[in-house]
Amino acid sequence: MAVKQFKTESKRLLDMMANSIYTNTDIFLRELISNASDALDKRHILSLTDPEISADDPKIHIDVDKKNRLITISDNGIGMDRKELEDNLGTIARSGSFEFKQELDEKSEADIIGQFGVGFYSAFMVADRVEVVSRKVNANKAYNWVSDMNGYEISDGERAEAGTTITLHIKPNSKEKKYDKYLDRNEIRSLIKKYSDFIRYPIEMMVETYDYKEDGKSEKVEKLEVINSMQPIWKKNKKDIKQEDYDDFYMQEYYDYAKPLKTIHYKVEGNTSYTALLYIPSQRPFNYYTNDYKLGLKLYSRGVFIKDEAKEIVSDYFRFIRGVVDSDDLNLNISREILQQDHQMNTLKKSVDKKIKSTLENMLEKDRENYEKFFDCFGSQLKFGCYDGFGANKDVLIDLLMFKSSKEDKYVTLKEYVSRMVKDQKEIYYASGESIEKIRQLPQMEKVLDKGYEVLYFTDSVDEFLTSIVMEYDGKQFKSILKGDLDLDNDEEKKQLEKKSEESKDLIEKIKEILKDKVSNVKLSTRLKSYPVCLVSDDNLSIDMEKVLRQMNQEGVKANKIMEINPDHELFKALKDLNDKGEDISEYTTLLYDQALLMAGLELDDPAQYALKISELMLKAIK
Ligand code: ADP
């Protein structure tokens, strides 16, 4: 039988395993037991739809043979055929974590093995030879897979029943590591307790105990015992679980380096009874906003796995949630398609949504710091949720939103905003822009801030779209300080402006004429304080939305731009004089317009021409 070589990456990983002297080698057992448990799950699922397949008496058996330095782990799960042995054990399955590894430096190697686990190959952390005998369910042949790390061999084998047996030849002790401890039953027993207690299938092993006789004497006997409590962590009593246990479970299940931000463990009794263990991650998965992101919510029924990515039981706007929902009342025979329409699913979903919402509300109220961390990661998701479906869920989500604002540069909820609006303020002001820095520099900000109004910073591209769907909060309209009429003035001031507009009619008409291809209107306004001009849009599409749409390749959609002029600015007065004298003002007008474009964060039509004109003016001024 020819010895086959491992694929390159597998070889590298194996070497890493074998030499990982700094790593916690204990985890090999957890990895192999977890594979066995998966194999039992798979057999169980098959048996639901295929009457030919039975899944009775599922179990995992561990044996320790000290004399021959062997540990065996066997299961009566789905088993593997020849090709599967080749494909699954000859190449590294968990390539995802391996790529991850390549990005890390040597020091973190221990972390990656310890936290993520590397599956089957972790056997080579403690063994110098591994033998696998496997027989696929409903097949009549078994196969051996044997490796001493320098390649592997596959041959015909013997196994009475379907399932898999893995035999580890434990390494001799080395200077750095003592492997002998793995040949001690008590040690193995405590490792099972520690790492695999919540495995749903019995893990049995011969243990030495004392048999007490009636006369009070005891005798040492060997007995087959189930080691694990078989209670999944979510089924345990809350008071018996430490936060550390919750964190470990989360990090193992989701291959996350970071502990979860929030753990939600609860039980619901009623029409649809269920237990849930939910987590809010403390960091956003790197692919969260892509199609590759997979919902990390699993559905179980009475402790038996039904499906992962269980979209049916949580709303899309809470898709950051991870964890397990285990229901007592689901009918296990229903196929997955039917599952989706099942009204029980809807009841579950409503209940899960409600719990997540109340948890978030509670955090917002009592644990602001963590809520803000959460919002930094997943706030945009909630905003999308509000916007989606023409605001169908806005009432659920609106109070969970926060925006940074001009008040303290800190997050503020809409409720808080409204509660601290100043006396004569009727609307909720916002300004959109690329960054807080850029918004602060907008010419339109000064006046509004002078009035004492708080301005929400809309830096997320979804923000302004959101206000086109959710137009008000608590009876107060959202109002962009960069759009339409701002209405900041009292009657007297308004009269003043009308008068000035009347007096400068000629000039304004002239400017309109010059800029007729560029702006839809030109007018005087009191929006500005130190700056001579600004660009705003009408009440429809804003200039910022136009930018976002352009990034989304929707070139055609344009904001109606209006150039507003500050009548109190010296430049306006000078321009008026010039025009009154009948001189040409088109160059200056274009320059003003260019300035307005720049301040609005838009590109100039002709930057070179702009630079030339500025240079000319500079020269005049210097001379
Ligand atoms: P992972 O479990 O992350 O997929 P592993 O390296 O642990 O990666 O295992 C590779 C594959 O080998 C598994 O996906 C599974 O298909 C198969 N396998 C491992 N152990 C068993 C087992 N005890 N019974 C059946 N199949 C197994």
XYZ file of C-alpha atoms and ligand atoms in Angstrom:
650
model
C 0.000 0.000 0.000
C 1.499 3.253 -1.158
C 2.189 5.974 1.328
C 0.510 9.212 0.245
C 1.825 12.642 1.006
C -0.204 15.258 2.808
C -1.022 18.425 0.922
C 1.389 21.245 1.606
C -0.806 23.236 3.966
C -1.764 20.094 5.850
C 1.883 19.234 6.235
C 2.633 22.666 7.629
C -0.219 22.455 10.054
C 0.869 19.003 11.154
C 4.369 20.229 11.829
C 2.919 23.064 13.786
C 0.882 20.590 15.805
C 3.716 18.238 16.481
C 6.057 20.966 17.636
C 3.595 23.028 19.550
C 5.298 22.759 22.869
C 3.807 25.966 24.208
C 0.293 25.014 23.376
C -2.281 23.442 25.558
C -2.159 19.923 24.157
C -5.119 18.898 26.321
C -7.518 20.123 23.708
C -6.860 17.188 21.365
C -9.504 15.210 23.214
C -12.096 17.932 22.938
C -11.494 18.135 19.187
C -11.824 14.405 18.585
C -14.884 14.124 20.802
C -16.474 17.037 19.047
C -15.885 15.355 15.667
C -17.491 12.196 17.032
C -20.444 14.200 18.256
C -20.820 15.837 14.822
C -20.779 12.407 13.237
C -23.581 11.294 15.572
C -25.546 14.438 14.711
C -25.188 13.714 11.016
C -26.385 10.172 11.428
C -29.328 11.368 13.458
C -30.359 13.919 10.835
C -30.120 11.306 8.074
C -32.260 8.905 10.054
C -35.060 11.479 10.150
C -35.578 11.339 6.412
C -34.168 7.950 5.433
C -36.030 4.966 6.891
C -33.077 2.725 5.957
C -30.868 4.483 8.451
C -31.118 3.949 12.164
C -29.490 6.036 14.844
C -30.216 4.065 17.966
C -28.123 4.225 21.079
C -25.702 6.891 19.897
C -22.564 7.104 21.987
C -18.894 7.883 22.191
C -16.572 5.411 23.798
C -13.148 6.249 25.174
C -10.579 3.700 26.090
C -7.170 4.094 27.701
C -4.562 1.335 27.406
C -1.665 2.393 29.560
C 0.483 -0.620 28.855
C 0.437 -0.150 25.096
C 0.301 3.655 25.329
C -2.976 3.891 23.434
C -6.103 6.018 23.624
C -9.072 5.144 21.443
C -12.056 7.311 20.714
C -14.891 5.575 18.956
C -18.351 6.570 17.893
C -21.267 4.934 16.137
C -21.913 7.981 14.001
C -22.141 8.404 10.256
C -18.678 6.993 9.481
C -16.560 7.644 6.408
C -16.041 5.739 3.202
C -12.714 5.474 1.452
C -13.041 8.714 -0.441
C -14.122 10.615 2.645
C -11.160 9.326 4.585
C -8.955 10.547 1.792
C -10.699 13.920 1.391
C -11.372 14.712 5.024
C -8.224 13.518 6.699
C -5.717 13.916 3.890
C -6.306 17.626 3.494
C -6.952 20.237 6.062
C -10.647 20.880 6.398
C -10.571 23.966 8.469
C -8.639 25.995 5.953
C -10.320 29.141 7.191
C -8.529 29.060 10.477
C -5.320 28.182 8.738
C -5.411 31.253 6.547
C -6.016 33.156 9.691
C -2.925 31.558 11.100
C -0.774 32.711 8.248
C -1.550 36.271 9.139
C -0.364 35.814 12.646
C 3.071 35.858 14.052
C 4.707 32.970 15.825
C 3.692 34.126 19.247
C 0.002 33.741 18.558
C 0.354 30.192 17.339
C -0.580 28.894 20.746
C -3.695 31.034 20.704
C -4.870 29.775 17.397
C -4.555 26.141 18.290
C -5.935 26.664 21.744
C -8.878 28.840 20.891
C -9.960 27.747 17.462
C -9.001 24.160 17.639
C -7.685 22.530 14.542
C -9.858 19.480 14.491
C -8.590 16.059 13.680
C -4.929 17.015 13.277
C -4.696 18.014 16.909
C -4.307 14.261 17.512
C -0.718 14.725 16.417
C -0.045 17.023 19.333
C 0.005 13.990 21.598
C 0.396 11.026 19.256
C 3.161 10.034 16.882
C 0.934 7.574 15.101
C -2.797 7.744 14.469
C -4.992 4.955 13.173
C -8.540 5.435 12.004
C -10.968 2.646 11.226
C -14.218 3.815 9.759
C -17.307 2.292 8.244
C -19.907 4.444 6.620
C -23.476 3.981 7.729
C -25.238 1.371 5.560
C -22.000 0.337 3.869
C -20.640 -3.152 4.222
C -16.964 -2.353 4.075
C -14.666 -0.609 6.473
C -11.350 1.165 5.801
C -8.203 1.986 7.704
C -6.416 5.284 7.563
C -3.015 5.278 9.201
C -0.432 7.994 9.553
C 2.806 8.585 11.380
C 2.781 12.182 10.124
C 5.084 11.507 7.200
C 2.163 10.762 4.925
C -0.733 8.384 5.274
C -2.003 5.052 4.005
C -5.499 3.840 3.341
C -6.360 0.140 3.255
C -9.286 -2.218 3.702
C -10.286 -2.644 7.314
C -12.604 -4.373 9.737
C -15.331 -2.835 11.828
C -18.400 -4.665 13.120
C -20.715 -1.647 12.923
C -20.918 1.721 11.235
C -18.921 4.453 12.912
C -15.366 5.549 13.465
C -12.603 4.474 15.816
C -9.520 6.595 16.244
C -6.502 5.124 17.967
C -3.733 7.394 19.201
C -0.254 6.096 19.901
C 0.774 8.450 22.645
C 4.220 10.020 22.288
C 6.918 9.266 24.820
C 7.600 12.022 27.337
C 9.964 14.663 26.078
C 12.034 17.254 27.901
C 9.375 19.905 27.484
C 6.214 17.886 27.633
C 4.878 15.009 29.659
C 2.533 12.903 27.586
C 2.228 10.087 30.081
C -0.537 11.860 31.898
C -2.845 11.111 28.971
C -2.556 7.440 29.834
C -4.082 8.084 33.214
C -7.812 7.432 33.219
C -8.473 10.014 35.879
C -6.733 12.634 33.830
C -8.749 11.739 30.723
C -11.891 11.723 32.772
C -11.301 15.226 34.052
C -10.450 16.456 30.561
C -13.788 15.130 29.337
C -15.540 16.857 32.219
C -13.725 20.072 31.559
C -13.996 20.363 27.799
C -16.790 18.115 26.651
C -19.299 18.061 29.420
C -22.085 19.526 27.317
C -21.706 17.064 24.454
C -25.230 15.751 23.994
C -24.248 12.112 23.605
C -22.968 9.878 26.362
C -19.197 9.675 26.521
C -18.472 6.423 28.277
C -15.275 5.028 29.670
C -14.170 2.265 31.996
C -13.358 3.792 35.330
C -12.031 2.358 38.523
C -14.371 2.735 41.441
C -14.937 1.066 44.742
C -17.786 -1.312 45.284
C -19.031 -1.155 48.853
C -20.145 -4.412 50.332
C -22.752 -4.881 53.029
C -20.104 -5.639 55.607
C -18.606 -2.194 55.020
C -15.611 -3.459 53.118
C -14.898 -2.141 49.665
C -13.480 -3.671 46.582
C -11.814 -1.961 43.658
C -13.797 -2.634 40.479
C -13.841 -1.479 36.871
C -17.114 -0.091 35.638
C -18.339 1.477 32.409
C -19.461 4.977 33.278
C -20.895 7.932 31.429
C -18.533 10.785 32.157
C -20.281 13.848 30.758
C -23.415 15.360 32.217
C -24.715 15.640 28.620
C -26.392 18.825 29.494
C -25.657 21.461 26.914
C -24.502 24.639 28.559
C -27.744 26.409 27.707
C -29.745 23.704 29.450
C -27.876 24.124 32.684
C -29.035 26.157 35.561
C -27.866 29.735 35.265
C -26.443 29.755 38.744
C -24.194 26.804 37.896
C -22.556 28.600 34.996
C -19.765 31.110 35.277
C -19.347 33.910 32.756
C -16.088 32.226 31.840
C -18.006 29.101 30.760
C -20.294 31.198 28.614
C -17.316 32.969 27.069
C -15.473 29.724 26.367
C -18.485 28.220 24.702
C -18.916 31.319 22.550
C -15.279 31.546 21.508
C -15.151 27.874 20.610
C -18.386 27.889 18.686
C -17.699 31.041 16.710
C -13.941 30.965 16.429
C -13.899 34.420 17.903
C -10.839 35.775 19.648
C -12.788 38.235 21.670
C -15.198 37.494 24.444
C -18.795 38.360 23.689
C -20.002 41.818 24.640
C -23.205 40.466 26.102
C -24.527 37.054 27.031
C -28.273 36.489 27.144
C -29.365 33.213 28.688
C -33.056 32.772 29.301
C -35.962 30.432 29.263
C -39.499 30.941 28.063
C -42.419 28.800 29.136
C -45.716 28.970 27.343
C -47.180 28.112 23.980
C -43.777 27.709 22.483
C -41.350 26.902 25.248
C -37.693 27.318 24.594
C -34.316 27.997 26.103
C -31.946 30.397 24.432
C -28.333 31.286 24.883
C -27.656 34.354 22.792
C -24.568 36.461 22.369
C -23.831 39.925 21.091
C -20.287 39.859 19.697
C -17.902 42.540 20.859
C -16.458 43.028 17.418
C -18.023 43.111 14.008
C -17.130 40.060 11.893
C -14.935 41.282 9.060
C -17.441 40.108 6.457
C -20.498 41.330 8.322
C -21.798 43.656 5.636
C -21.105 41.234 2.795
C -23.011 38.317 1.354
C -20.472 35.961 2.873
C -21.639 36.674 6.389
C -23.497 33.772 7.902
C -25.987 34.194 10.671
C -24.622 32.502 13.783
C -27.865 31.323 15.277
C -28.534 27.619 15.682
C -31.800 25.898 16.215
C -32.113 22.831 18.405
C -35.060 20.823 19.468
C -34.785 19.155 22.850
C -31.032 19.363 22.698
C -30.800 17.899 19.205
C -29.339 20.012 16.479
C -31.803 20.958 13.722
C -30.080 23.637 11.680
C -27.658 26.505 11.739
C -28.048 29.935 10.135
C -31.585 29.800 11.492
C -32.880 32.940 9.773
C -36.430 31.901 10.523
C -36.138 32.699 14.173
C -34.633 36.167 14.253
C -35.291 39.349 12.313
C -32.747 40.415 9.781
C -32.028 43.642 11.636
C -30.725 41.591 14.551
C -28.585 39.341 12.377
C -25.500 40.108 14.466
C -26.873 37.868 17.186
C -25.219 34.505 17.719
C -26.108 31.538 19.829
C -28.572 28.760 20.287
C -32.322 28.487 20.514
C -33.515 25.153 21.830
C -37.217 24.574 21.661
C -39.143 21.801 23.364
C -42.136 22.007 21.103
C -40.837 21.668 17.572
C -41.917 18.689 15.622
C -38.713 16.978 14.616
C -40.145 15.162 11.660
C -41.039 18.214 9.729
C -38.639 18.850 6.922
C -36.648 22.023 6.772
C -38.811 23.588 4.067
C -41.900 23.205 6.154
C -39.980 24.479 9.101
C -39.710 27.860 7.455
C -43.420 28.388 7.220
C -44.292 26.889 10.494
C -46.195 29.277 12.660
C -44.207 28.009 15.607
C -41.205 29.549 13.934
C -42.951 32.886 13.820
C -43.827 32.702 17.461
C -40.231 31.868 18.246
C -38.985 34.720 16.095
C -41.235 37.246 17.764
C -40.120 36.105 21.147
C -36.400 36.078 20.286
C -36.668 39.532 18.676
C -38.432 40.861 21.720
C -35.744 39.554 24.030
C -32.936 41.045 21.962
C -34.726 44.344 21.842
C -35.349 44.511 25.553
C -31.747 43.525 26.223
C -30.509 46.346 24.027
C -32.887 48.815 25.649
C -31.660 47.733 28.995
C -28.035 48.151 27.993
C -28.768 51.572 26.576
C -30.316 52.621 29.810
C -28.030 50.981 32.336
C -24.806 50.148 30.587
C -24.239 53.003 28.202
C -20.566 52.315 27.678
C -21.167 48.822 26.363
C -24.178 49.921 24.390
C -22.032 52.455 22.595
C -19.489 49.740 21.845
C -22.293 47.657 20.456
C -23.548 50.579 18.421
C -20.121 51.255 16.968
C -20.150 47.684 15.619
C -23.738 47.177 14.618
C -25.459 50.575 14.722
C -25.631 50.818 10.941
C -27.469 47.506 10.910
C -30.191 48.969 13.124
C -30.436 52.025 10.889
C -30.792 49.822 7.816
C -33.446 47.930 9.714
C -35.342 51.173 10.297
C -35.056 52.188 6.676
C -35.798 48.806 5.149
C -39.286 47.964 3.927
C -40.244 51.651 3.875
C -39.872 51.894 7.598
C -41.968 48.857 8.496
C -39.888 48.285 11.624
C -39.088 51.832 12.530
C -41.153 51.772 15.687
C -39.244 48.749 16.932
C -35.847 50.240 16.291
C -35.968 54.011 16.355
C -35.288 54.361 20.062
C -32.230 52.149 19.762
C -30.551 54.545 17.343
C -27.877 57.006 18.308
C -26.059 59.760 16.469
C -23.054 61.809 17.337
C -23.945 65.457 17.739
C -22.565 68.955 18.004
C -23.385 69.136 21.696
C -20.547 67.058 23.078
C -19.396 65.060 20.079
C -20.931 62.115 21.908
C -23.717 59.753 20.987
C -27.215 61.004 21.623
C -30.507 59.152 21.193
C -33.435 60.907 19.553
C -35.269 60.867 22.828
C -32.389 62.623 24.534
C -32.121 65.082 21.672
C -35.762 66.035 21.881
C -35.654 66.301 25.654
C -32.900 68.898 25.474
C -34.170 70.951 22.549
C -34.028 74.674 23.318
C -37.133 76.706 23.912
C -38.079 77.896 20.462
C -36.714 74.872 18.595
C -39.269 72.973 16.572
C -37.214 70.618 14.470
C -34.468 68.041 14.787
C -31.458 69.485 12.986
C -28.890 67.408 11.232
C -26.032 67.858 8.809
C -24.646 65.129 6.636
C -21.074 64.753 5.556
C -18.172 62.403 5.209
C -16.829 62.913 8.695
C -17.551 64.834 11.856
C -14.554 67.016 11.075
C -15.960 67.973 7.687
C -19.403 68.660 9.032
C -18.021 70.914 11.746
C -16.360 73.006 9.052
C -19.503 73.515 7.014
C -20.324 77.221 6.598
C -23.934 76.471 7.450
C -23.080 75.233 10.955
C -22.157 78.527 12.574
C -25.517 80.183 12.605
C -27.457 77.168 13.819
C -25.010 76.594 16.644
C -25.209 80.280 17.553
C -28.900 79.805 18.028
C -28.108 77.103 20.581
C -29.493 74.291 18.468
C -27.956 70.860 18.629
C -27.026 69.381 15.255
C -26.873 65.643 14.655
C -23.869 64.560 12.643
C -24.958 62.253 9.862
C -21.735 60.551 8.842
C -23.160 57.158 7.971
C -24.348 56.984 4.369
C -27.618 55.426 5.478
C -28.439 58.281 7.878
C -29.994 60.746 5.526
C -31.812 58.063 3.579
C -33.258 57.037 6.888
C -34.817 60.463 7.384
C -36.427 60.235 3.976
C -38.418 57.294 5.333
C -38.645 58.123 9.011
C -39.490 61.768 8.625
C -40.129 62.714 12.192
C -39.602 61.682 15.750
C -41.995 62.531 18.548
C -43.801 64.959 16.252
C -40.580 66.813 15.379
C -39.476 66.862 11.759
C -35.923 66.008 10.791
C -34.401 69.065 9.171
C -31.143 69.219 7.284
C -29.275 72.452 7.801
C -28.037 71.977 4.245
C -31.424 71.779 2.605
C -34.378 74.037 1.832
C -35.342 76.968 4.020
C -34.006 76.880 7.520
C -36.425 79.350 9.031
C -34.114 80.519 11.768
C -35.275 84.119 11.713
C -37.919 86.091 13.496
C -40.421 88.271 11.640
C -38.288 91.363 11.789
C -35.268 89.539 10.380
C -37.398 88.050 7.641
C -38.631 91.478 6.650
C -35.054 92.704 6.551
C -34.039 89.896 4.220
C -36.939 90.579 1.894
C -35.924 94.194 1.743
C -32.322 93.343 0.932
C -33.397 90.879 -1.739
C -35.549 93.544 -3.324
C -32.651 96.011 -3.304
C -30.265 93.486 -4.877
C -32.666 92.133 -7.448
C -30.449 93.182 -10.350
C -27.385 91.559 -8.929
C -29.153 88.311 -8.087
C -30.655 88.110 -11.568
C -27.215 88.683 -13.016
C -25.670 85.902 -10.920
C -28.506 83.554 -11.849
C -27.838 84.303 -15.481
C -24.111 83.544 -15.082
C -24.686 80.303 -13.185
C -27.767 79.209 -15.041
C -26.324 75.832 -16.101
C -24.959 75.103 -12.664
C -27.555 75.925 -10.028
C -31.317 75.911 -9.986
C -31.603 79.065 -7.938
C -29.651 81.900 -6.338
C -30.883 83.755 -3.315
C -29.927 85.753 -0.284
C -30.175 83.975 3.012
C -29.395 84.419 6.652
C -28.056 80.910 7.018
C -24.475 82.136 6.937
C -22.359 84.119 9.323
C -18.673 84.431 8.319
C -18.854 82.862 4.886
C -19.988 84.685 1.740
C -21.758 81.812 0.010
C -22.856 78.230 0.376
C -24.563 75.556 -1.632
C -27.703 73.937 -0.341
C -30.267 71.711 -1.961
C -34.023 71.961 -2.073
C -36.153 69.808 0.198
C -35.736 66.682 -1.910
C -32.439 64.967 -2.562
C -29.502 66.434 -0.647
C -26.045 67.060 -2.033
C -24.685 64.376 0.240
C -27.223 61.838 -0.932
C -26.219 62.653 -4.479
C -22.649 61.734 -3.535
C -23.711 58.445 -1.991
C -25.806 57.566 -5.023
C -22.901 58.423 -7.297
C -20.741 55.973 -5.342
C -23.442 53.418 -5.972
C -23.137 54.206 -9.701
C -26.453 55.989 -9.907
C -24.966 58.906 -11.785
C -28.202 60.353 -13.116
C -29.759 61.315 -9.808
C -28.854 64.873 -8.920
C -29.711 67.242 -6.107
C -31.229 70.611 -7.015
C -28.486 72.968 -5.962
C -29.195 76.435 -4.701
C -26.471 79.006 -4.125
C -27.167 81.096 -1.087
C -25.432 84.421 -0.563
C -24.741 86.110 2.723
C -26.005 89.708 2.277
C -24.030 90.868 5.317
C -20.731 89.810 3.898
C -18.364 92.511 2.613
C -17.858 90.593 -0.596
C -21.546 90.743 -1.401
C -21.577 94.481 -0.923
C -18.505 94.903 -3.097
C -19.995 92.764 -5.805
C -23.170 94.790 -5.712
C -21.261 98.036 -6.173
C -19.359 96.564 -9.072
C -22.533 95.395 -10.756
C -24.261 98.710 -10.130
C -21.388 100.393 -11.932
C -22.154 98.160 -14.883
C -18.927 96.156 -14.689
C -18.590 92.501 -15.566
C -18.949 90.260 -12.508
C -18.936 86.863 -14.186
C -15.401 85.897 -13.154
C -16.012 86.738 -9.494
C -19.319 84.962 -9.566
C -17.736 81.812 -10.896
C -15.103 82.029 -8.187
C -17.774 82.327 -5.517
C -19.580 79.365 -6.936
C -16.350 77.358 -6.955
C -15.829 78.152 -3.281
C -19.319 76.967 -2.503
C -18.636 73.735 -4.371
C -15.446 73.134 -2.421
C -17.102 73.734 0.925
C -19.877 71.322 0.025
C -17.216 68.710 -0.651
C -17.925 68.644 -4.380
C -15.478 68.632 -7.234
C -14.810 71.770 -9.209
C -15.850 71.790 -12.850
C -12.464 73.205 -13.796
C -9.907 73.144 -10.978
C -7.093 74.455 -13.172
C -9.055 77.508 -14.174
C -9.916 78.109 -10.522
C -6.263 77.969 -9.523
C -5.304 80.394 -12.282
C -7.888 82.932 -11.209
C -6.923 82.704 -7.549
C -3.283 83.270 -8.497
C -4.221 86.297 -10.552
C -6.123 87.780 -7.641
C -3.275 87.082 -5.280
C -0.890 88.881 -7.550
C -3.187 91.887 -7.694
C -3.459 91.964 -3.942
C 0.281 91.635 -3.389
C 1.178 94.291 -5.915
P -13.781 19.908 11.045
O -14.342 19.039 12.117
O -13.600 21.314 11.437
O -14.512 19.787 9.731
P -11.573 18.086 11.213
O -10.171 18.175 10.720
O -11.745 17.866 12.661
O -12.287 19.404 10.748
O -12.303 16.916 10.471
C -12.344 16.871 9.074
C -13.538 16.083 8.612
O -13.341 14.687 8.855
C -14.828 16.399 9.304
O -15.457 17.502 8.731
C -15.619 15.116 9.098
O -16.247 15.142 7.826
C -14.567 14.066 9.105
N -14.487 13.418 10.412
C -13.616 13.663 11.419
N -13.849 12.873 12.467
C -14.918 12.096 12.143
C -15.679 11.062 12.794
N -15.389 10.682 14.048
N -16.703 10.496 12.124
C -17.003 10.887 10.869
N -16.347 11.842 10.194
C -15.319 12.445 10.815
